[in-house]
GROMACS .gro file of C-alpha atoms in nm:
model
  247
    1MET     CA    1  11.894  11.885  15.328
    2LEU     CA    2  11.701  11.729  15.070
    3ARG     CA    3  11.351  11.879  15.139
    4ARG     CA    4  11.481  12.239  15.134
    5LEU     CA    5  11.635  12.171  14.790
    6CYS     CA    6  11.285  12.075  14.660
    7LEU     CA    7  11.185  12.357  14.841
    8LEU     CA    8  11.321  12.609  14.675
    9LEU     CA    9  11.378  12.374  14.318
   10LEU     CA   10  10.935  12.462  14.325
   11PHE     CA   11  10.941  12.810  14.457
   12THR     CA   12  11.192  12.941  14.184
   13GLY     CA   13  10.924  12.744  13.943
   14LEU     CA   14  10.634  12.931  14.075
   15LEU     CA   15  10.838  13.311  14.061
   16ALA     CA   16  10.952  13.213  13.712
   17THR     CA   17  10.570  13.084  13.625
   18ALA     CA   18  10.449  13.427  13.773
   19ALA     CA   19  10.746  13.595  13.584
   20HIS     CA   20  10.611  13.514  13.276
   21ALA     CA   21  10.239  13.506  13.396
   22GLN     CA   22  10.305  13.901  13.479
   23ALA     CA   23  10.481  13.981  13.156
   24TYR     CA   24  10.326  13.825  12.832
   25GLU     CA   25   9.913  13.808  12.893
   26PRO     CA   26   9.653  13.700  12.633
   27GLY     CA   27   9.628  13.945  12.355
   28GLN     CA   28   9.944  14.120  12.427
   29ASN     CA   29  10.117  13.925  12.055
   30TYR     CA   30  10.394  14.165  11.869
   31VAL     CA   31  10.443  14.377  12.173
   32VAL     CA   32  10.868  14.381  12.269
   33ARG     CA   33  10.923  14.357  12.619
   34GLN     CA   34  11.177  14.297  12.778
   35GLY     CA   35  11.216  13.922  12.995
   36GLN     CA   36  11.473  13.677  13.094
   37LEU     CA   37  11.582  13.360  13.076
   38PRO     CA   38  11.842  13.148  13.162
   39TYR     CA   39  12.137  13.087  12.949
   40ALA     CA   40  12.531  12.972  12.922
   41GLY     CA   41  12.445  12.852  13.370
   42ARG     CA   42  12.345  13.303  13.434
   43THR     CA   43  12.022  13.462  13.435
   44GLN     CA   44  12.019  13.655  13.045
   45TYR     CA   45  11.892  14.015  12.977
   46SER     CA   46  11.635  13.945  12.652
   47VAL     CA   47  11.345  14.120  12.445
   48ASN     CA   48  11.078  13.999  12.427
   49VAL     CA   49  10.792  13.913  12.194
   50VAL     CA   50  10.457  13.652  12.120
   51VAL     CA   51  10.408  13.587  11.774
   52ASP     CA   52  10.138  13.423  11.561
   53GLY     CA   53  10.208  13.061  11.408
   54ASN     CA   54  10.324  12.701  11.541
   55GLU     CA   55  10.689  12.740  11.657
   56GLU     CA   56  10.849  12.582  11.394
   57LYS     CA   57  10.723  12.795  11.111
   58THR     CA   58  10.837  13.157  11.363
   59ARG     CA   59  11.217  13.051  11.395
   60GLU     CA   60  11.231  12.919  10.969
   61TYR     CA   61  11.094  13.323  10.963
   62LEU     CA   62  11.256  13.512  11.216
   63GLN     CA   63  11.609  13.299  11.007
   64LYS     CA   64  11.511  13.448  10.746
   65PHE     CA   65  11.482  13.849  10.857
   66MET     CA   66  11.763  13.855  11.056
   67LYS     CA   67  11.960  13.701  10.795
   68GLU     CA   68  11.833  13.880  10.515
   69THR     CA   69  11.788  14.259  10.720
   70TYR     CA   70  12.036  14.256  10.916
   71ARG     CA   71  12.308  13.960  10.828
   72VAL     CA   72  12.278  13.794  11.079
   73PRO     CA   73  12.282  13.395  11.009
   74LEU     CA   74  12.146  13.264  11.279
   75LYS     CA   75  12.138  12.945  11.303
   76SER     CA   76  12.051  12.604  11.475
   77GLY     CA   77  12.096  12.447  11.768
   78LEU     CA   78  12.087  12.139  11.901
   79VAL     CA   79  11.744  11.952  12.039
   80ASP     CA   80  11.688  11.923  12.380
   81MET     CA   81  11.623  11.483  12.418
   82VAL     CA   82  11.498  11.546  12.782
   83THR     CA   83  11.225  11.868  12.754
   84LYS     CA   84  11.199  11.828  12.365
   85LYS     CA   85  11.259  12.208  12.301
   86ASN     CA   86  11.458  12.316  12.063
   87GLY     CA   87  11.834  12.450  12.107
   88VAL     CA   88  11.881  12.864  12.078
   89LEU     CA   89  11.985  12.968  11.798
   90THR     CA   90  12.291  13.142  11.794
   91ALA     CA   91  12.500  13.367  11.518
   92LYS     CA   92  12.925  13.422  11.646
   93GLN     CA   93  13.147  13.705  11.614
   94VAL     CA   94  12.863  13.856  11.361
   95ALA     CA   95  13.119  14.175  11.268
   96GLY     CA   96  12.882  14.486  11.075
   97THR     CA   97  12.559  14.507  11.286
   98ASN     CA   98  12.405  14.776  11.379
   99ILE     CA   99  12.419  14.634  11.741
  100SER     CA  100  12.735  14.789  11.757
  101SER     CA  101  13.076  14.850  11.612
  102ARG     CA  102  13.246  14.538  11.772
  103ALA     CA  103  13.165  14.218  11.612
  104VAL     CA  104  12.819  14.071  11.894
  105ASP     CA  105  12.721  13.714  11.960
  106VAL     CA  106  12.324  13.678  11.900
  107TYR     CA  107  12.048  13.485  12.017
  108ALA     CA  108  11.752  13.372  12.011
  109ALA     CA  109  11.517  13.130  12.186
  110THR     CA  110  11.223  13.002  12.088
  111THR     CA  111  10.933  12.920  12.268
  112ALA     CA  112  10.563  12.732  12.185
  113LEU     CA  113  10.286  12.881  12.446
  114THR     CA  114  10.046  12.743  12.247
  115ASP     CA  115  10.033  12.579  11.860
  116SER     CA  116   9.944  12.832  11.709
  117THR     CA  117  10.099  13.152  11.919
  118THR     CA  118  10.512  13.159  12.001
  119GLU     CA  119  10.749  13.340  12.227
  120VAL     CA  120  11.020  13.475  12.044
  121ALA     CA  121  11.332  13.605  12.289
  122LEU     CA  122  11.643  13.803  12.123
  123PHE     CA  123  11.964  13.891  12.366
  124GLY     CA  124  12.388  13.862  12.257
  125GLY     CA  125  12.672  13.947  12.414
  126PHE     CA  126  13.007  14.046  12.344
  127GLY     CA  127  13.112  13.722  12.431
  128GLU     CA  128  12.995  13.366  12.663
  129LYS     CA  129  13.071  13.631  12.889
  130THR     CA  130  12.964  13.931  12.885
  131PHE     CA  131  12.620  13.998  12.784
  132PHE     CA  132  12.425  14.280  12.656
  133SER     CA  133  12.216  14.446  12.994
  134PRO     CA  134  12.011  14.736  12.986
  135ASP     CA  135  12.228  14.861  13.258
  136LEU     CA  136  12.563  14.767  13.215
  137SER     CA  137  12.502  14.773  12.833
  138THR     CA  138  12.247  15.063  12.731
  139THR     CA  139  12.323  15.157  12.372
  140GLU     CA  140  12.374  14.740  12.204
  141PHE     CA  141  12.092  14.668  12.484
  142LYS     CA  142  11.831  14.869  12.288
  143ARG     CA  143  12.009  14.825  11.939
  144LEU     CA  144  11.849  14.447  11.962
  145GLN     CA  145  11.529  14.549  12.120
  146ALA     CA  146  11.460  14.748  11.789
  147MET     CA  147  11.591  14.464  11.555
  148LEU     CA  148  11.266  14.302  11.747
  149GLU     CA  149  11.101  14.579  11.720
  150ARG     CA  150  11.108  14.568  11.358
  151TYR     CA  151  11.050  14.217  11.370
  152ALA     CA  152  10.739  14.234  11.513
  153PRO     CA  153  10.507  14.370  11.294
  154ALA     CA  154  10.714  14.182  10.998
  155ALA     CA  155  10.623  13.902  11.149
  156ARG     CA  156  10.242  13.936  11.227
  157ILE     CA  157  10.213  13.989  10.843
  158ASN     CA  158  10.419  13.709  10.750
  159ALA     CA  159  10.176  13.505  10.966
  160PHE     CA  160   9.883  13.672  10.870
  161ARG     CA  161  10.004  13.580  10.525
  162GLN     CA  162  10.090  13.285  10.627
  163GLN     CA  163   9.708  13.242  10.760
  164VAL     CA  164   9.626  13.320  10.396
  165LEU     CA  165   9.804  13.003  10.224
  166ASP     CA  166   9.692  12.805  10.477
  167ALA     CA  167   9.328  12.914  10.461
  168GLU     CA  168   9.391  12.899  10.055
  169ALA     CA  169   9.537  12.566  10.045
  170GLN     CA  170   9.258  12.400  10.272
  171VAL     CA  171   9.017  12.557  10.050
  172ALA     CA  172   9.226  12.395   9.703
  173ALA     CA  173   9.211  12.087   9.903
  174ILE     CA  174   8.890  12.085   9.963
  175ASP     CA  175   8.761  12.155   9.554
  176LYS     CA  176   9.040  11.896   9.476
  177GLU     CA  177   8.786  11.613   9.684
  178LYS     CA  178   8.475  11.857   9.536
  179GLU     CA  179   8.600  11.757   9.169
  180LYS     CA  180   8.702  11.395   9.310
  181ILE     CA  181   8.408  11.320   9.452
  182ASN     CA  182   8.217  11.471   9.042
  183ARG     CA  183   8.416  11.220   8.994
  184ASN     CA  184   8.347  10.914   9.080
  185MET     CA  185   7.946  10.993   9.049
  186ASP     CA  186   7.997  11.069   8.708
  187ASN     CA  187   8.124  10.726   8.641
  188THR     CA  188   7.812  10.636   8.878
  189ARG     CA  189   7.558  10.757   8.655
  190ALA     CA  190   7.686  10.560   8.363
  191ASN     CA  191   7.777  10.307   8.520
  192THR     CA  192   7.402  10.249   8.596
  193ALA     CA  193   7.343  10.336   8.302
  194ALA     CA  194   7.548  10.145   8.112
  195ASN     CA  195   7.354   9.860   8.371
  196LEU     CA  196   6.978   9.969   8.317
  197LYS     CA  197   7.065   9.958   7.947
  198ARG     CA  198   7.191   9.620   8.010
  199ILE     CA  199   6.891   9.531   8.175
  200GLU     CA  200   6.685   9.676   7.926
  201GLU     CA  201   6.860   9.420   7.696
  202LEU     CA  202   6.820   9.106   7.912
  203LEU     CA  203   6.438   9.214   7.954
  204ARG     CA  204   6.418   9.190   7.524
  205GLN     CA  205   6.608   8.847   7.556
  206ASN     CA  206   6.383   8.701   7.844
  207GLN     CA  207   6.092   8.813   7.652
  208ALA     CA  208   6.246   8.602   7.326
  209ASN     CA  209   6.279   8.289   7.511
  210ALA     CA  210   6.011   8.314   7.712
  211GLN     CA  211   5.819   8.343   7.387
  212SER     CA  212   6.090   7.997   7.212
  213LEU     CA  213   5.971   7.815   7.491
  214SER     CA  214   5.665   7.882   7.475
  215GLN     CA  215   5.672   7.780   7.068
  216ASP     CA  216   5.861   7.533   7.143
  217SER     CA  217   5.637   7.319   7.388
  218VAL     CA  218   5.373   7.321   7.135
  219ARG     CA  219   5.590   7.199   6.874
  220LEU     CA  220   5.699   6.995   7.139
  221ILE     CA  221   5.376   6.840   7.168
  222SER     CA  222   5.307   6.813   6.832
  223ASN     CA  223   5.553   6.585   6.773
  224GLY     CA  224   5.476   6.365   7.038
  225GLN     CA  225   5.158   6.371   6.842
  226LEU     CA  226   5.380   6.247   6.544
  227ARG     CA  227   5.553   6.012   6.715
  228GLU     CA  228   5.233   5.841   6.867
  229THR     CA  229   5.057   5.837   6.558
  230LYS     CA  230   5.407   5.728   6.321
  231VAL     CA  231   5.468   5.427   6.639
  232GLN     CA  232   5.147   5.234   6.565
  233VAL     CA  233   5.172   5.319   6.157
  234LEU     CA  234   5.548   5.088   6.232
  235GLU     CA  235   5.330   4.901   6.392
  236ARG     CA  236   5.107   4.723   6.217
  237ARG     CA  237   5.325   4.710   5.932
  238LYS     CA  238   5.515   4.445   6.145
  239THR     CA  239   5.228   4.312   6.232
  240ARG     CA  240   5.216   4.291   5.826
  241LEU     CA  241   5.539   4.203   5.738
  242ALA     CA  242   5.504   3.902   6.048
  243GLY     CA  243   5.213   3.775   5.866
  244VAL     CA  244   5.314   3.794   5.530
  245VAL     CA  245   5.685   3.592   5.664
  246ALA     CA  246   5.485   3.325   5.845
  247LYS     CA  247   5.325   3.222   5.492
   0.00000   0.00000   0.00000
């Protein structure tokens, strides 16, 4: 029984991988397609598109776009602690959309395909038990698809704009680093010039010290000679004094 269950899970995983690979090939970004995904214990029909940008920025712009364009306030779900995937964005019982005259639930799931591409899946329904499908709710499903078709080019422009902003930020960071390096070089040049000036002053002082030492050496010799002469005079005077006292 356990073996059959494992084989069934493996087969299901292979089918899901194959379906995804067939639906989304590299180079097919911004092409809206129909898809499926598991939600609420069942497989739900969705409209999918792959856009440029990491998952976090993609979710932020998707929420902004849906709120500003269709007044659909998608709210973030909880992060799955097992898979670490972001929760499904949801907007419950939203009235006044162009999907239907009735209030609808709108959902959006995002999946990071790479560090720079994200898949967006949009799906919806009238409630937890009535989800849109291309067969049973054709009109609502097509209108949901139209939403994503309008979102795709806007997401492309936003992605390119974000790439420009990122590049500008990188250039600004490089320029800032360049300014820092130039300041360091200027400080080093100034310090080197000050050191050279100080060295010149020390060399001049050393030359003056050497000259002073030479002069003091000559004076010391003269001092020694003079002392020797004076000592001789002193000795003669002591001898003469001693002779006078003895008489």
